[in-house]
């Protein structure tokens, strides 16, 4: 799922951007040697990053304040509602059905879920810590995929699951999008990736990128 480039292949075809990277002075900072941030490709990845980030951030805002979309007005987290009780409590299929029921509405589950939505959303929109956001978001999407369990044709009570695909659903698409924007380093264009990369702690710990 990651985007890989192979600068050491011996074929006659080479991307122009890779030739520029090869001839860059040795003293040039690693950050400045990254792919041009003003190409259509860079803007495409940045757009994917921003749109995916808005999905997570909007989910946080709607569940927190009850904006009347997925969460009715007056049922938000600040009004005493539970961000996880409805979804996890209604799980009706899959190998973790009883586990999700036991988690539904627990304070730790609410806080972990909401902080995850907020952190992933802000990281993607700002263009910082994309690797951490990709790992956390993929884990969250995997759990939600298991909760809906697309492979099942029938729910636990025998009724039709109405699953439209036995494997691919929107949770999987979001997970792949997170991995792609992190692998493509889509944080420089329309983001604060370069500034983030210059921080001493980030330079010393590449996993913070």
CSV table of C-alpha atoms in Angstrom, one decimal:
chain,number,residue,atom,x,y,z
A,1,UNK,CA,0.0,0.0,0.0
A,2,UNK,CA,3.0,2.3,0.5
A,3,UNK,CA,4.4,4.3,-2.4
A,4,UNK,CA,7.9,3.1,-3.2
A,5,UNK,CA,10.5,4.4,-5.6
A,6,UNK,CA,13.5,2.5,-6.7
A,7,UNK,CA,16.4,4.8,-7.6
A,8,UNK,CA,19.0,2.0,-7.9
A,9,UNK,CA,17.3,0.0,-10.7
A,10,UNK,CA,19.6,-0.2,-13.8
A,11,UNK,CA,16.9,0.3,-16.4
A,12,UNK,CA,17.2,3.3,-18.7
A,13,UNK,CA,14.1,4.9,-17.3
A,14,UNK,CA,14.5,7.3,-14.4
A,15,UNK,CA,12.2,9.9,-13.0
A,16,UNK,CA,13.4,13.5,-13.3
A,17,UNK,CA,12.8,14.2,-9.6
A,18,UNK,CA,15.1,11.3,-8.7
A,19,UNK,CA,17.9,12.6,-10.9
A,20,UNK,CA,17.6,15.9,-9.1
A,21,UNK,CA,17.9,14.1,-5.8
A,22,UNK,CA,21.0,12.3,-6.9
A,23,UNK,CA,22.9,15.4,-7.9
A,24,UNK,CA,21.9,17.4,-4.8
A,25,UNK,CA,25.0,18.7,-2.9
A,26,UNK,CA,25.9,16.5,0.0
A,27,UNK,CA,25.6,19.4,2.4
A,28,UNK,CA,22.0,20.1,1.5
A,29,UNK,CA,19.6,19.2,4.4
A,30,UNK,CA,17.7,16.0,4.0
A,31,UNK,CA,14.4,17.8,4.3
A,32,UNK,CA,15.1,20.0,1.2
A,33,UNK,CA,15.9,17.0,-0.9
A,34,UNK,CA,12.3,15.7,-0.7
A,35,UNK,CA,9.9,15.6,-3.7
A,36,UNK,CA,8.9,19.0,-5.2
A,37,UNK,CA,5.9,20.3,-3.2
A,38,UNK,CA,4.4,22.1,-6.1
A,39,UNK,CA,3.6,19.3,-8.5
A,40,UNK,CA,0.2,17.9,-9.3
A,41,UNK,CA,1.2,14.7,-7.5
A,42,UNK,CA,2.1,16.6,-4.4
A,43,UNK,CA,-1.2,18.5,-4.4
A,44,UNK,CA,-3.1,15.3,-5.0
A,45,UNK,CA,-1.6,13.6,-1.9
A,46,UNK,CA,-2.1,16.8,0.1
A,47,UNK,CA,-5.7,16.9,-0.9
A,48,UNK,CA,-6.2,13.3,0.2
A,49,UNK,CA,-4.5,14.1,3.5
A,50,UNK,CA,-6.7,17.1,4.2
A,51,UNK,CA,-10.0,15.4,3.2
A,52,UNK,CA,-9.1,12.3,5.3
A,53,UNK,CA,-8.2,14.6,8.2
A,54,UNK,CA,-11.5,16.4,8.0
A,55,UNK,CA,-13.4,13.0,8.2
A,56,UNK,CA,-11.7,12.3,11.5
A,57,UNK,CA,-12.0,15.9,12.9
A,58,UNK,CA,-15.6,16.3,11.9
A,59,UNK,CA,-16.5,13.0,13.6
A,60,UNK,CA,-14.9,14.4,16.8
A,61,UNK,CA,-16.7,17.7,16.6
A,62,UNK,CA,-20.1,16.1,15.8
A,63,UNK,CA,-19.8,13.5,18.6
A,64,UNK,CA,-18.6,16.1,21.0
A,65,UNK,CA,-21.1,18.9,20.4
A,66,UNK,CA,-24.1,17.1,18.9
A,67,UNK,CA,-24.1,19.0,15.7
A,68,UNK,CA,-27.2,17.2,14.4
A,69,UNK,CA,-25.6,14.9,11.8
A,70,UNK,CA,-24.6,11.5,13.1
A,71,UNK,CA,-25.1,12.8,16.6
A,72,UNK,CA,-28.4,14.4,17.4
A,73,UNK,CA,-28.5,17.9,19.1
A,74,UNK,CA,-28.4,17.6,22.9
A,75,UNK,CA,-26.8,14.1,22.7
A,76,UNK,CA,-23.2,15.2,22.3
A,77,UNK,CA,-20.4,14.2,24.6
A,78,UNK,CA,-20.5,17.5,26.4
A,79,UNK,CA,-24.2,16.9,27.1
A,80,UNK,CA,-23.5,13.6,28.8
A,81,UNK,CA,-23.8,11.3,25.8
A,82,UNK,CA,-21.5,8.5,25.1
A,83,UNK,CA,-19.5,8.5,21.8
A,84,UNK,CA,-19.1,4.7,21.9
A,85,UNK,CA,-22.2,3.3,23.5
A,86,UNK,CA,-24.4,3.5,20.4
A,87,UNK,CA,-22.0,2.0,17.9
A,88,UNK,CA,-20.3,-0.6,20.1
A,89,UNK,CA,-23.6,-1.5,21.8
A,90,UNK,CA,-25.3,-2.2,18.5
A,91,UNK,CA,-22.6,-4.6,17.2
A,92,UNK,CA,-24.5,-7.7,16.1
A,93,UNK,CA,-22.0,-9.9,14.4
A,94,UNK,CA,-18.3,-10.9,14.4
A,95,UNK,CA,-15.8,-12.6,16.6
A,96,UNK,CA,-15.6,-9.6,19.1
A,97,UNK,CA,-19.3,-9.0,19.5
A,98,UNK,CA,-19.4,-9.7,23.2
A,99,UNK,CA,-16.1,-7.8,23.8
A,100,UNK,CA,-17.4,-4.7,22.1
A,101,UNK,CA,-20.6,-4.8,24.1
A,102,UNK,CA,-18.6,-4.9,27.3
A,103,UNK,CA,-16.6,-1.8,26.1
A,104,UNK,CA,-19.6,0.2,25.0
A,105,UNK,CA,-20.0,3.4,27.0
A,106,UNK,CA,-17.0,2.8,29.3
A,107,UNK,CA,-15.2,6.1,30.1
A,108,UNK,CA,-11.8,4.7,29.0
A,109,UNK,CA,-13.3,3.7,25.6
A,110,UNK,CA,-14.9,7.1,25.2
A,111,UNK,CA,-11.8,9.0,26.0
A,112,UNK,CA,-9.5,6.8,23.9
A,113,UNK,CA,-11.8,7.0,20.9
A,114,UNK,CA,-12.4,10.7,21.0
A,115,UNK,CA,-8.7,11.6,21.6
A,116,UNK,CA,-7.9,9.3,18.7
A,117,UNK,CA,-10.3,11.1,16.4
A,118,UNK,CA,-9.1,14.5,17.5
A,119,UNK,CA,-5.4,13.7,17.3
A,120,UNK,CA,-5.5,11.9,13.9
A,121,UNK,CA,-7.7,14.7,12.5
A,122,UNK,CA,-5.4,17.5,13.7
A,123,UNK,CA,-2.2,15.7,12.6
A,124,UNK,CA,-3.5,15.1,9.1
A,125,UNK,CA,-4.8,18.6,8.6
A,126,UNK,CA,-1.7,20.2,10.0
A,127,UNK,CA,0.6,17.8,8.2
A,128,UNK,CA,2.6,16.6,11.2
A,129,UNK,CA,3.2,13.3,12.8
A,130,UNK,CA,1.7,11.4,9.8
A,131,UNK,CA,3.4,8.1,10.8
A,132,UNK,CA,1.8,8.1,14.2
A,133,UNK,CA,-1.5,9.1,12.8
A,134,UNK,CA,-1.3,6.3,10.2
A,135,UNK,CA,-0.6,3.7,12.9
A,136,UNK,CA,-3.3,4.9,15.3
A,137,UNK,CA,-5.9,5.5,12.6
A,138,UNK,CA,-5.3,2.1,11.0
A,139,UNK,CA,-5.7,0.4,14.4
A,140,UNK,CA,-8.9,2.3,14.9
A,141,UNK,CA,-10.3,1.5,11.5
A,142,UNK,CA,-9.3,-2.2,12.0
A,143,UNK,CA,-11.4,-2.4,15.2
A,144,UNK,CA,-14.3,-0.7,13.5
A,145,UNK,CA,-14.0,-3.1,10.5
A,146,UNK,CA,-14.2,-6.0,12.9
A,147,UNK,CA,-17.2,-4.4,14.7
A,148,UNK,CA,-19.1,-4.3,11.4
A,149,UNK,CA,-17.6,-7.6,10.1
A,150,UNK,CA,-18.3,-7.3,6.4
A,151,UNK,CA,-17.6,-11.0,5.7
A,152,UNK,CA,-20.8,-12.1,7.4
A,153,UNK,CA,-24.0,-12.6,5.3
A,154,UNK,CA,-26.1,-12.9,8.4
A,155,UNK,CA,-26.2,-11.3,11.9
A,156,UNK,CA,-26.1,-13.2,15.1
A,157,UNK,CA,-29.9,-13.3,15.2
A,158,UNK,CA,-30.0,-14.8,11.7
A,159,UNK,CA,-31.2,-11.7,9.9
A,160,UNK,CA,-29.4,-10.5,6.7
A,161,UNK,CA,-26.4,-8.4,7.5
A,162,UNK,CA,-26.8,-6.3,4.3
A,163,UNK,CA,-23.1,-6.3,3.8
A,164,UNK,CA,-22.3,-5.1,0.3
A,165,UNK,CA,-18.7,-6.5,0.1
A,166,UNK,CA,-17.1,-9.3,2.1
A,167,UNK,CA,-13.8,-7.4,2.6
A,168,UNK,CA,-13.7,-3.8,1.4
A,169,UNK,CA,-15.6,-1.2,3.2
A,170,UNK,CA,-15.0,2.5,4.0
A,171,UNK,CA,-13.0,1.7,7.1
A,172,UNK,CA,-10.5,-0.2,5.0
A,173,UNK,CA,-10.4,2.7,2.5
A,174,UNK,CA,-9.6,5.2,5.3
A,175,UNK,CA,-6.9,3.0,6.6
A,176,UNK,CA,-5.2,2.7,3.2
A,177,UNK,CA,-5.5,6.5,2.8
A,178,UNK,CA,-3.7,7.1,6.1
A,179,UNK,CA,-0.9,4.7,5.1
A,180,UNK,CA,-0.6,6.3,1.6
A,181,UNK,CA,-0.3,9.9,2.8
A,182,UNK,CA,2.3,8.9,5.4
A,183,UNK,CA,4.3,6.8,3.0
A,184,UNK,CA,4.2,9.5,0.4
A,185,UNK,CA,5.3,12.2,2.9
A,186,UNK,CA,2.3,14.3,2.0
A,187,UNK,CA,3.0,16.8,4.8
A,188,UNK,CA,5.0,19.4,3.0
A,189,UNK,CA,2.4,20.6,0.5
A,190,UNK,CA,-0.4,22.6,2.2
A,191,UNK,CA,1.0,21.5,5.6
A,192,UNK,CA,3.7,22.2,8.2
A,193,UNK,CA,5.7,19.1,7.4
A,194,UNK,CA,9.0,21.0,6.8
A,195,UNK,CA,8.7,23.0,10.0
A,196,UNK,CA,7.8,19.8,12.0
A,197,UNK,CA,10.8,17.9,10.5
A,198,UNK,CA,13.2,20.6,11.7
A,199,UNK,CA,12.3,20.2,15.4
A,200,UNK,CA,15.2,18.6,17.2
A,201,UNK,CA,13.1,15.8,18.7
A,202,UNK,CA,11.7,14.9,15.3
A,203,UNK,CA,15.2,14.9,13.7
A,204,UNK,CA,16.4,12.5,16.4
A,205,UNK,CA,13.4,10.2,16.2
A,206,UNK,CA,12.2,9.6,12.6
A,207,UNK,CA,9.1,7.7,13.7
A,208,UNK,CA,7.7,11.1,14.8
A,209,UNK,CA,7.5,12.1,11.2
